[in-house]
Coordinates of N, CA and C in Angstrom, one line a residue:
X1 N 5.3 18.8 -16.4 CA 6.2 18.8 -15.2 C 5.3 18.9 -14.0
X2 N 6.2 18.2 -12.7 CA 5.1 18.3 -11.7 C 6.2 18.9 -10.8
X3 N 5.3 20.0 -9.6 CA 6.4 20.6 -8.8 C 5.4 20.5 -7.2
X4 N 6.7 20.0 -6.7 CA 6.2 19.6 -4.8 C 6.8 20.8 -4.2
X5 N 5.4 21.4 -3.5 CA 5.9 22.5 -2.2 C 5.4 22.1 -1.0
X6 N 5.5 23.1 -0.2 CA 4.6 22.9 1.3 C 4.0 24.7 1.3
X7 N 3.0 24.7 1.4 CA 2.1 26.2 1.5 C 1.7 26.3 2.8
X8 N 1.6 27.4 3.0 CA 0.8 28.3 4.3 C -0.5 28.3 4.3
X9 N -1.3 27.8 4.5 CA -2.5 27.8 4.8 C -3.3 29.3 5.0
X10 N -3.9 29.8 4.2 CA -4.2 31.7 4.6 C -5.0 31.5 5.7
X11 N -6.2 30.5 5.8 CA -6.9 30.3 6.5 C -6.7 29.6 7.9
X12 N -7.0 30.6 9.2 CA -6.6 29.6 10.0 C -7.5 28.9 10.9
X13 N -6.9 28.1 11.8 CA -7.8 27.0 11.9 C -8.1 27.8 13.7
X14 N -9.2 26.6 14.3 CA -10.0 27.2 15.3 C -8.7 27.4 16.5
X15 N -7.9 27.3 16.2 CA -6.8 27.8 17.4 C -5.9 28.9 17.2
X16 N -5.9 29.6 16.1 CA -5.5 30.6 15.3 C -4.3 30.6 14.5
X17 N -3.9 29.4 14.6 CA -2.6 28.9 13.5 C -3.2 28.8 12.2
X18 N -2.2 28.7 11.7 CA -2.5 27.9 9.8 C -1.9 26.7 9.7
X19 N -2.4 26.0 9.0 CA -2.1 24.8 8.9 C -1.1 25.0 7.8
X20 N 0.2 23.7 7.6 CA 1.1 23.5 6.6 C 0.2 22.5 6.0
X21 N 0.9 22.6 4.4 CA 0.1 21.6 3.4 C 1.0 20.8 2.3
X22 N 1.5 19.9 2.2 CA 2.0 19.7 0.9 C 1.3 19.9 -0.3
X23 N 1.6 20.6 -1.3 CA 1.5 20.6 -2.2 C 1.6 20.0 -3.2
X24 N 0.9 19.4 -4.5 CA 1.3 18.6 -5.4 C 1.0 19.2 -7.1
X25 N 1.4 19.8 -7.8 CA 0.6 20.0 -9.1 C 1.5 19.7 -9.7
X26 N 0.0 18.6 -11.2 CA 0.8 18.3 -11.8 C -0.3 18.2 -13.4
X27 N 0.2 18.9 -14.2 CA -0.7 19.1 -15.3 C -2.4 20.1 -14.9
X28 N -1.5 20.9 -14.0 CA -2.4 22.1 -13.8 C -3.2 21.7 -12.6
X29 N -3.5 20.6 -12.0 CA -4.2 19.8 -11.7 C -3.6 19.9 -9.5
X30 N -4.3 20.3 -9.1 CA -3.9 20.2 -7.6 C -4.1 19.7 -6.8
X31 N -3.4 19.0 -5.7 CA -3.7 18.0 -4.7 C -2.9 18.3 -3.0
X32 N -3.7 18.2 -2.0 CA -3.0 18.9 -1.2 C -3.1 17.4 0.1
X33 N -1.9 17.5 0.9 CA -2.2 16.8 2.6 C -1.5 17.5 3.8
X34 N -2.4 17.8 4.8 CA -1.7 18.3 5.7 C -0.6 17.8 6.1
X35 N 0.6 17.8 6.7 CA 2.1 17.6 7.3 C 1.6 17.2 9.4
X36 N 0.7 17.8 9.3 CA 0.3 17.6 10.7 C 0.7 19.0 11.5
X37 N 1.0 19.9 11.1 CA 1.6 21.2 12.3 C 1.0 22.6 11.4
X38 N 0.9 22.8 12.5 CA 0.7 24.8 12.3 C 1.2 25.6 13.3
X39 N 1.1 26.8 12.3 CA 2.0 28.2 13.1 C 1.8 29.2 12.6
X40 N 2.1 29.9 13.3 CA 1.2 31.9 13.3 C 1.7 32.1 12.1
X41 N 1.1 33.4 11.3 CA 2.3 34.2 10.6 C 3.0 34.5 10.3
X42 N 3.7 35.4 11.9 CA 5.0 35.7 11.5 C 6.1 34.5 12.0
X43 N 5.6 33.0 12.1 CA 6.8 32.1 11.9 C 7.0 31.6 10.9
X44 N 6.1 31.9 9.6 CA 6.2 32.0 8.2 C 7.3 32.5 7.4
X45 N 8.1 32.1 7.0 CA 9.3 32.5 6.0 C 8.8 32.1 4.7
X46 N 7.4 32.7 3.7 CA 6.9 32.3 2.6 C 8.3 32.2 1.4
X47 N 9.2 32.7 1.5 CA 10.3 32.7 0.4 C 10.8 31.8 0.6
X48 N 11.1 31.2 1.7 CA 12.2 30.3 1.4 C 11.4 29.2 2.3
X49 N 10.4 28.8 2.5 CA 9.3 28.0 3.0 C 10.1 27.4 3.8
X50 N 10.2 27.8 4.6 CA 10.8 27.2 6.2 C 10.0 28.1 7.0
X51 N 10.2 27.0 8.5 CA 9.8 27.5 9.6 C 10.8 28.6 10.2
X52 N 10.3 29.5 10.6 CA 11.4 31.1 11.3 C 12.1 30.3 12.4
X53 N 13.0 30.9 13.2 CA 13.8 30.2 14.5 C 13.4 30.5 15.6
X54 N 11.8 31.9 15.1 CA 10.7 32.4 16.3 C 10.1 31.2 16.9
X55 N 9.8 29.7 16.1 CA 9.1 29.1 16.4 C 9.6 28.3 16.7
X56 N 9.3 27.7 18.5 CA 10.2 26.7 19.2 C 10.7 25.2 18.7
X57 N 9.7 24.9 18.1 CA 10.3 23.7 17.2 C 10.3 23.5 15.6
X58 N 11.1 24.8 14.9 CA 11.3 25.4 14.1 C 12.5 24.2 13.2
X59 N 13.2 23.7 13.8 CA 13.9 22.9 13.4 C 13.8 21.5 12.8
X60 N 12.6 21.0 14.2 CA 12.1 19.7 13.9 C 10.9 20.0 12.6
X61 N 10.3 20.7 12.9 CA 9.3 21.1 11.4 C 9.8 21.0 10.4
X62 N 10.8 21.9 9.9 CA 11.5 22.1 8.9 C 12.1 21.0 8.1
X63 N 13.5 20.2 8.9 CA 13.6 18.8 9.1 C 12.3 17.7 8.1
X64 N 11.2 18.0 8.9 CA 9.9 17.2 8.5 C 9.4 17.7 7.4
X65 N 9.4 19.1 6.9 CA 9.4 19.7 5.6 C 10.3 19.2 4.0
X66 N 11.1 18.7 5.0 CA 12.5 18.4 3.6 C 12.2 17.5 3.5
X67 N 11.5 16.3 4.0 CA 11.5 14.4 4.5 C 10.7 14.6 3.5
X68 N 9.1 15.8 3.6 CA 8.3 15.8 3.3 C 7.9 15.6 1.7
X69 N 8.7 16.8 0.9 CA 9.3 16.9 -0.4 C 10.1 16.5 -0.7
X70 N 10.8 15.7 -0.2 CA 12.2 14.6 -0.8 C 11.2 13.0 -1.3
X71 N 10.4 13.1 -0.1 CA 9.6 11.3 -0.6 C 8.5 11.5 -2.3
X72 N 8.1 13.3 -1.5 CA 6.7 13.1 -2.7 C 7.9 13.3 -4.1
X73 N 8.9 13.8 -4.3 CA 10.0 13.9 -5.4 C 10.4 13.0 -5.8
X74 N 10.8 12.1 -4.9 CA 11.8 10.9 -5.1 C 9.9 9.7 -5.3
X75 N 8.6 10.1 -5.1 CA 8.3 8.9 -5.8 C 7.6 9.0 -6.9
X76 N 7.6 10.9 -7.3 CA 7.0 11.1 -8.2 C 8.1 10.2 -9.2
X77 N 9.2 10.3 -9.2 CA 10.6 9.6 -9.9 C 10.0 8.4 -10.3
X78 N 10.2 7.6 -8.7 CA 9.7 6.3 -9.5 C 8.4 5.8 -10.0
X79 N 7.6 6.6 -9.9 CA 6.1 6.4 -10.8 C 6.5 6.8 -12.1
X80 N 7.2 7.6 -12.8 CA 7.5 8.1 -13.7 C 8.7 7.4 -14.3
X81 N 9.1 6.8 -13.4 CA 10.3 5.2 -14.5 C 9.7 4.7 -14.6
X82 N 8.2 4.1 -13.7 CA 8.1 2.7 -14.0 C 6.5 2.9 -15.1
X83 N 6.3 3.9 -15.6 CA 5.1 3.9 -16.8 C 4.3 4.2 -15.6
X84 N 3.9 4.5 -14.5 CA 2.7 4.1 -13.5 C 1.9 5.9 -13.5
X85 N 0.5 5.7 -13.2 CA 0.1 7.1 -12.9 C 0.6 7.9 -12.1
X86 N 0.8 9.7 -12.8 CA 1.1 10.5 -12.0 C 0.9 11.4 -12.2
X87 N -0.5 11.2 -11.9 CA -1.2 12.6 -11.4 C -1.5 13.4 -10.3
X88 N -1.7 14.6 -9.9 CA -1.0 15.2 -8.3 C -2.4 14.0 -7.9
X89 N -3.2 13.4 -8.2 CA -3.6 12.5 -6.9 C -3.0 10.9 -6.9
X90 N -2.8 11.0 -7.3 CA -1.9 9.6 -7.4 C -0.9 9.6 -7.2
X91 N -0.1 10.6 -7.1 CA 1.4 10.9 -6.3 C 0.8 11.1 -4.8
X92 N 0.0 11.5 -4.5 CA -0.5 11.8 -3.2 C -0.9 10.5 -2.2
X93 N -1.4 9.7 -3.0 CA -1.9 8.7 -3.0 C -1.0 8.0 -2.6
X94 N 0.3 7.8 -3.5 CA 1.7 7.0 -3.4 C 2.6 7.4 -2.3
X95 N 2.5 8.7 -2.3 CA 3.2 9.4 -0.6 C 2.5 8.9 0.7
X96 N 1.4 9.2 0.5 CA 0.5 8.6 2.0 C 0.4 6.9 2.6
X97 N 0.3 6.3 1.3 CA 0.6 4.6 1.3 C 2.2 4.5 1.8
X98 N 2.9 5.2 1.2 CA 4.3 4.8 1.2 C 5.1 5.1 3.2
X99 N 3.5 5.4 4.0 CA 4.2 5.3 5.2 C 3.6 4.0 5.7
X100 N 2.9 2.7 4.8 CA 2.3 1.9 5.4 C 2.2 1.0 4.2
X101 N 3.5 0.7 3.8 CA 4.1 0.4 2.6 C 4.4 -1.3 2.8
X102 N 4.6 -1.7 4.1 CA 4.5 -3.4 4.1 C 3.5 -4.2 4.1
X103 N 3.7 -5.1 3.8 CA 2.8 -6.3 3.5 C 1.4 -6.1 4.6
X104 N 1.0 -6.5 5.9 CA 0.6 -6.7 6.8 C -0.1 -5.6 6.8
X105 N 0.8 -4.2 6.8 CA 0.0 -2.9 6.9 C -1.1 -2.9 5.8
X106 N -0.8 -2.9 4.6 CA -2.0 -2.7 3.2 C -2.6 -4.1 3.6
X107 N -2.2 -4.7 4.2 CA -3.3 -6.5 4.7 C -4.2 -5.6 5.3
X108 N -4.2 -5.1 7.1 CA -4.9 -4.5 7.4 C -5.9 -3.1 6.9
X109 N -5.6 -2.6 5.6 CA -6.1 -1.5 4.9 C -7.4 -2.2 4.3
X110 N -7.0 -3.6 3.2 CA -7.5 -3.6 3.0 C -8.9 -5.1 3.8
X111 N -8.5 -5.4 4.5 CA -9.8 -5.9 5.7 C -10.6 -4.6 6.2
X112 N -9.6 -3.9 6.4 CA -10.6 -2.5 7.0 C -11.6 -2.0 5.7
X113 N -11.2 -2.2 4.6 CA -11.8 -1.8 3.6 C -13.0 -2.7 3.8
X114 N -13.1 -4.0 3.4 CA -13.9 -5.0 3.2 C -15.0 -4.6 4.5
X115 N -14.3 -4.3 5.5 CA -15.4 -3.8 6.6 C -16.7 -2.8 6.3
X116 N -15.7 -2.0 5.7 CA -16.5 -0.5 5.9 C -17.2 -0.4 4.8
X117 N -17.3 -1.0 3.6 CA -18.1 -1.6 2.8 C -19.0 -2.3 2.6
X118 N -19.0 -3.1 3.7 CA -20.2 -4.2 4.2 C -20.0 -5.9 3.7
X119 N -18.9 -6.1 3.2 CA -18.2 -7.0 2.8 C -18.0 -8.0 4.1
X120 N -18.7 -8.6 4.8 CA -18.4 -8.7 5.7 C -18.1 -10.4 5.5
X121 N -18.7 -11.2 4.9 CA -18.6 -12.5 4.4 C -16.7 -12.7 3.9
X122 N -16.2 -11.6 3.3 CA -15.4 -11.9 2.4 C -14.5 -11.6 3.6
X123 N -14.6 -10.5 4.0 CA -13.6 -10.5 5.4 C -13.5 -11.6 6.6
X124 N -14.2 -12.0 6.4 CA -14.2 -13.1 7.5 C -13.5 -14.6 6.4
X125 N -13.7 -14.6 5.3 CA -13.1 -15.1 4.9 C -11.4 -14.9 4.8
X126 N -11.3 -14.2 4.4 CA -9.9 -13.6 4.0 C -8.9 -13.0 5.0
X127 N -10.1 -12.9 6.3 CA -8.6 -12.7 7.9 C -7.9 -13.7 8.3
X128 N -8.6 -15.1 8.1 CA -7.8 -15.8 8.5 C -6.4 -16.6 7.7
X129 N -6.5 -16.1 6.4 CA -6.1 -16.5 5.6 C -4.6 -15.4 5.4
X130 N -4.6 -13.9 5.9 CA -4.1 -13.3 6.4 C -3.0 -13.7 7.4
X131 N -3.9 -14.0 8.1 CA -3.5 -14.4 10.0 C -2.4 -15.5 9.8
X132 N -2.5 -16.4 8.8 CA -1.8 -17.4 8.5 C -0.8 -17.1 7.9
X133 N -0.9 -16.7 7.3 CA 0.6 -16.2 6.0 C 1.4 -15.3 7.4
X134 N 0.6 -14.4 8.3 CA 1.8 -13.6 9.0 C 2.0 -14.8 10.5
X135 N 1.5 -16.1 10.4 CA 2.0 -17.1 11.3 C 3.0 -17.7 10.7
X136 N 3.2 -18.3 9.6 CA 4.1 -18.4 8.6 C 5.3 -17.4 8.6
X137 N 5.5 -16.6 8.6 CA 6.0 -16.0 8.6 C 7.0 -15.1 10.5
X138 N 6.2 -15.7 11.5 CA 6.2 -16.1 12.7 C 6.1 -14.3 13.6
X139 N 4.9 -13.8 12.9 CA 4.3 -12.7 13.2 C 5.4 -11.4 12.4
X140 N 6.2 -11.4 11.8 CA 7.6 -10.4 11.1 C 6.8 -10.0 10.1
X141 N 7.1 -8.2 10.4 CA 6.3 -7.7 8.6 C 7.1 -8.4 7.8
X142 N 6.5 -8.0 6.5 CA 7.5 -8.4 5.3 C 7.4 -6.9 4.4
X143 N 8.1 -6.5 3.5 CA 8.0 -5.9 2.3 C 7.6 -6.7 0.9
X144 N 7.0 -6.0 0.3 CA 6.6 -6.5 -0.9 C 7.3 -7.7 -1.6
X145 N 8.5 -6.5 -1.6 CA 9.7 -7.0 -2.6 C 10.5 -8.5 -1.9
X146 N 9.9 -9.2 -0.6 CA 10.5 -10.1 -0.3 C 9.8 -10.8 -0.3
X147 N 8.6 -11.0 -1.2 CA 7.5 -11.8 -1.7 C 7.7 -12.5 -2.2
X148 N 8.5 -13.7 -2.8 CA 9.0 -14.2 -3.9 C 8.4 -15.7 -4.2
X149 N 8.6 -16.1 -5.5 CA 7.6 -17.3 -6.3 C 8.1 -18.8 -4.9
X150 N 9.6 -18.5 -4.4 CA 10.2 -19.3 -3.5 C 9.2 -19.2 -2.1
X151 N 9.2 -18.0 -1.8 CA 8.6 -18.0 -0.2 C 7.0 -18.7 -0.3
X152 N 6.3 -18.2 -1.7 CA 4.6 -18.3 -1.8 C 5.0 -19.9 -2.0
X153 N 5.4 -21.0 -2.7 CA 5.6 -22.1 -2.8 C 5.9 -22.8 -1.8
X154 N 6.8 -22.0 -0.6 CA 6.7 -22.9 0.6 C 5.7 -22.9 1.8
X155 N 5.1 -21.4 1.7 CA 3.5 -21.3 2.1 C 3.0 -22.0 2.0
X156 N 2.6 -22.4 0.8 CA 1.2 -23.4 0.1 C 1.7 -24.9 0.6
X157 N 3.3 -25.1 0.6 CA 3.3 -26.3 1.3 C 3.2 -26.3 3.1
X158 N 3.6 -25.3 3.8 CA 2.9 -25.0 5.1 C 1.8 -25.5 5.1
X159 N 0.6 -24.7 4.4 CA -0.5 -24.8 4.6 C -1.2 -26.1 4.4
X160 N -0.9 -27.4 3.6 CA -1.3 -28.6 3.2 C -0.5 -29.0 4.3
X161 N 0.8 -28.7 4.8 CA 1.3 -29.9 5.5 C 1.1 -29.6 7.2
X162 N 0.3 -28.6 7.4 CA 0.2 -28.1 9.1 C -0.9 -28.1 9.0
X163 N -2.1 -27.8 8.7 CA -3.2 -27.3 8.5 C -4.2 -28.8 7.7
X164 N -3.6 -29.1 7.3 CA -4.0 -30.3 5.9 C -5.4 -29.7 5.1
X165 N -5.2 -28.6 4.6 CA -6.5 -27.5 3.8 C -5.9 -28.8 2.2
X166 N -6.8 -28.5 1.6 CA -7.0 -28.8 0.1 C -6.0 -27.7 -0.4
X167 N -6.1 -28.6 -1.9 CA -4.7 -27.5 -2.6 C -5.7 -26.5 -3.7
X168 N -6.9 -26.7 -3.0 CA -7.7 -25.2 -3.5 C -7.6 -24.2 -2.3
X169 N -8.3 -24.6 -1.1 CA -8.4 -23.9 -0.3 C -6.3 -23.5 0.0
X170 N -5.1 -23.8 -0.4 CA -4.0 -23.3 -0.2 C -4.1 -21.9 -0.7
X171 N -4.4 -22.4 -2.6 CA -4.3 -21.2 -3.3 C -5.4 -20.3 -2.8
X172 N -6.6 -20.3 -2.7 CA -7.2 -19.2 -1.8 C -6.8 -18.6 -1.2
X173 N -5.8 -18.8 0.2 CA -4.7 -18.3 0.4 C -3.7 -17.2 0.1
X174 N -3.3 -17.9 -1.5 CA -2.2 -17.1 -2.5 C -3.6 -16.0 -3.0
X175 N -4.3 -16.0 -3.2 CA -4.6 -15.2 -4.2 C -5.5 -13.8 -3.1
X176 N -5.4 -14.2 -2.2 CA -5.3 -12.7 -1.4 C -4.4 -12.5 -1.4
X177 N -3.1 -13.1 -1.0 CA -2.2 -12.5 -1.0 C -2.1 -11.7 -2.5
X178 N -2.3 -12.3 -3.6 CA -2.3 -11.2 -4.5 C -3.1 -10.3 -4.6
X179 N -4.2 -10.3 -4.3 CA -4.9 -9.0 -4.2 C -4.5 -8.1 -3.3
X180 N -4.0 -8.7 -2.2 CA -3.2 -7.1 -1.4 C -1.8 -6.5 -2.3
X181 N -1.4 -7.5 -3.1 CA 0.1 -7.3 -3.9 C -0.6 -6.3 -4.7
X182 N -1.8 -6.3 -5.3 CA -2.1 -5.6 -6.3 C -2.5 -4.5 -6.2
X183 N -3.6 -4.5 -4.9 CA -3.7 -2.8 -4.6 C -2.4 -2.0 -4.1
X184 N -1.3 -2.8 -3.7 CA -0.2 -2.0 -3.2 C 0.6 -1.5 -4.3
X185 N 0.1 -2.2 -5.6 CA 1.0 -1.8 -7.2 C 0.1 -0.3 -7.6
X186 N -1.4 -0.8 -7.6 CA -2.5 0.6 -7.5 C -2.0 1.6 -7.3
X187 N -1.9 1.5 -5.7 CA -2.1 2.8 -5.0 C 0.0 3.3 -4.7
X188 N 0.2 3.0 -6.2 CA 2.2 3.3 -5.6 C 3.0 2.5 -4.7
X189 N 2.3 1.9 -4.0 CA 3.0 1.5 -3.1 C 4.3 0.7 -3.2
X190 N 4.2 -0.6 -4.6 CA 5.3 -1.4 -4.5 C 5.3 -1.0 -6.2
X191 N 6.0 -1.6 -7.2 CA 5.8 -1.7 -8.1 C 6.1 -3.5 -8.6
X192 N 5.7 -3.4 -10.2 CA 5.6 -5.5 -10.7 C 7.4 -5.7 -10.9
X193 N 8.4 -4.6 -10.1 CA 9.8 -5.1 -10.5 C 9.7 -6.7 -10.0
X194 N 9.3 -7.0 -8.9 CA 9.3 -7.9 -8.3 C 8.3 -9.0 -8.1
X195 N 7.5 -9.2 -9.0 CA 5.8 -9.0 -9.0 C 5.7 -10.4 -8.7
X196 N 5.6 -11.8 -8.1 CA 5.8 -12.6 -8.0 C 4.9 -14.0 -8.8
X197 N 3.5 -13.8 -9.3 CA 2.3 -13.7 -9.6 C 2.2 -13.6 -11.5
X198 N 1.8 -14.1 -11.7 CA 1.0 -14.4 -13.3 C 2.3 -14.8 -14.4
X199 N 1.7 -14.8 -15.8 CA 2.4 -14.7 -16.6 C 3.4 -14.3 -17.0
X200 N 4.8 -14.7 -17.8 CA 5.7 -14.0 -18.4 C 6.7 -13.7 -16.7
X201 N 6.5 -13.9 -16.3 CA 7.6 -14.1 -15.1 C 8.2 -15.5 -14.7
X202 N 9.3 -15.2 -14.4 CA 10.6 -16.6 -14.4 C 9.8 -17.1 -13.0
X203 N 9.5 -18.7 -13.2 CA 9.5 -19.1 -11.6 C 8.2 -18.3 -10.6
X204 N 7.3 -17.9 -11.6 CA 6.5 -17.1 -10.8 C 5.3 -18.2 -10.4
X205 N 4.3 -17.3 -9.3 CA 3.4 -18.6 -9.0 C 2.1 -18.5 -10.0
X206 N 1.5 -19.7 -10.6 CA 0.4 -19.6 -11.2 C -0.9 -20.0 -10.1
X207 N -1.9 -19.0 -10.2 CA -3.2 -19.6 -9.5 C -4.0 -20.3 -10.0
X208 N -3.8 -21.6 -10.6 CA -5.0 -22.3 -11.1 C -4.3 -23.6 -11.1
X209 N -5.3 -23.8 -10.5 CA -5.5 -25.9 -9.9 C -6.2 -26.9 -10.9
X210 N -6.1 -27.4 -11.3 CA -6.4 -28.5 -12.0 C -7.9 -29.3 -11.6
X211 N -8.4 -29.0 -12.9 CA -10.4 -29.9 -12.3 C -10.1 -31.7 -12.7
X212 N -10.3 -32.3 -11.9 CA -10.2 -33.6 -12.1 C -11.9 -34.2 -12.1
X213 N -11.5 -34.9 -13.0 CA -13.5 -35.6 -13.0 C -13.4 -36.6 -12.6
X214 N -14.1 -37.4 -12.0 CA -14.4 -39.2 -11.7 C -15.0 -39.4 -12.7
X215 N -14.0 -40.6 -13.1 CA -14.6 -41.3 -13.9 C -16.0 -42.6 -13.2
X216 N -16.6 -42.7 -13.9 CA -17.6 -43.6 -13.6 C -18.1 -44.5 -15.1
X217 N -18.4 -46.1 -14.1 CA -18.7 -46.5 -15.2 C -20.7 -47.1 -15.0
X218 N -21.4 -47.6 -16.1 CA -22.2 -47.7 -16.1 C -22.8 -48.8 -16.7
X219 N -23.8 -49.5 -16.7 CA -23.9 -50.2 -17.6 C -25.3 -50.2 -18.6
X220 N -25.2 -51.0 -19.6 CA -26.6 -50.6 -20.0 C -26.7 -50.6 -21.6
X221 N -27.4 -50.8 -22.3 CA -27.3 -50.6 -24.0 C -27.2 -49.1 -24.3
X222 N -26.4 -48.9 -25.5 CA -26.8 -47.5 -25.5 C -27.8 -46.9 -26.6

């Protein structure tokens, strides 16, 4: 069993507050993220972990306290219908993604990633390929779940019919798009209910293009 709180920080920080923490344990196992606020001791109500009414914005905290433990609850839930990891860092993991849970946003995470890795070839590949799907799209986030084998099929014809790219360089295209679909399955963010991509799915997209040879003829004894 896994149980979500928010704890007091004993230690305080250089301003003399304590910081609030969510809490996550799960198979003994602990994982913590700040909420963003702190406050003295005595605006501490440790029993019934709310903020006191001493503390001026005691309401809006608290408020943010319940948001706080309702999401990490409600996704330990759905990591645990859908078979997915859930361990207190991977629930943590799924809470913190799940405020930057659309398409565009985990686009951006992971370019930033490719950056800060030294990936720099592959990012420069793969922004513009980005930049396109959200011109396609006429700059509007999307959600995962509105990803479908219908929308990526009329992309790929966008992109041959505006652009006139080859129907390799389209799917290059698609298949970042699946790799952001995939670390967003990773890291909690979306799950494969919707998964648009591979095998064993109705209507789904396949990434692989056909190698065509030239024929040639030659002459000569053999």
């Amino acid at each position: 069993m896994a149980s979500v709180s928010i704890v007091f920080r004993k230690t305080p920080n250089k301003d003399g507050e304590h910081n609030l923490y969510l809490r996550i344990i799960k198979d003994r196992k602990m994982s913590q993220k700040s909420i963003g606020h702190s406050i003295l001791p005595d605006q501490w109500d440790e029993a019934r972990q709310i903020v006191k009414k001493s503390h001026p914005n005691s309401a809006r905290i608290n408020n943010l306290i319940a948001k706080k433990v309702s999401e990490a609850t409600d996704k330990l839930l759905e990591m645990e219908t859908n078979n997915t990891d859930t361990s207190a860092k991977a629930i943590k993991r799924a809470v913190t993604a799940s405020k930057d849970g659309t398409f565009f946003k985990q686009a951006n995470l992971y370019l930033d990633q490719l950056k800060s890795t030294g990936r720099f070839n592959q990012r420069s590949a793969d922004e513009p390929r980005v930049n396109r799907f959200k011109k396609f799209l006429k700059n509007e986030e999307i959600n995962f779940s509105e990803i479908s084998p219908g929308l990526l099929k009329k992309f790929k014809a966008y992109l041959i019919g505006t652009f006139g790219v080859t129907e390799r360089t389209a799917v290059n295209h698609l298949v970042v798009i699946r790799t952001i679909y995939n670390r967003a399955v990773a890291d909690g963010v979306t799950d494969r209910k919707n998964y648009p991509f591979g095998k064993g799915m109705e209507n789904s997209v396949k990434l692989t293009t056909p190698i065509r040879f030239k024929l040639t003829t030659c002459s000569g004894r053999n």
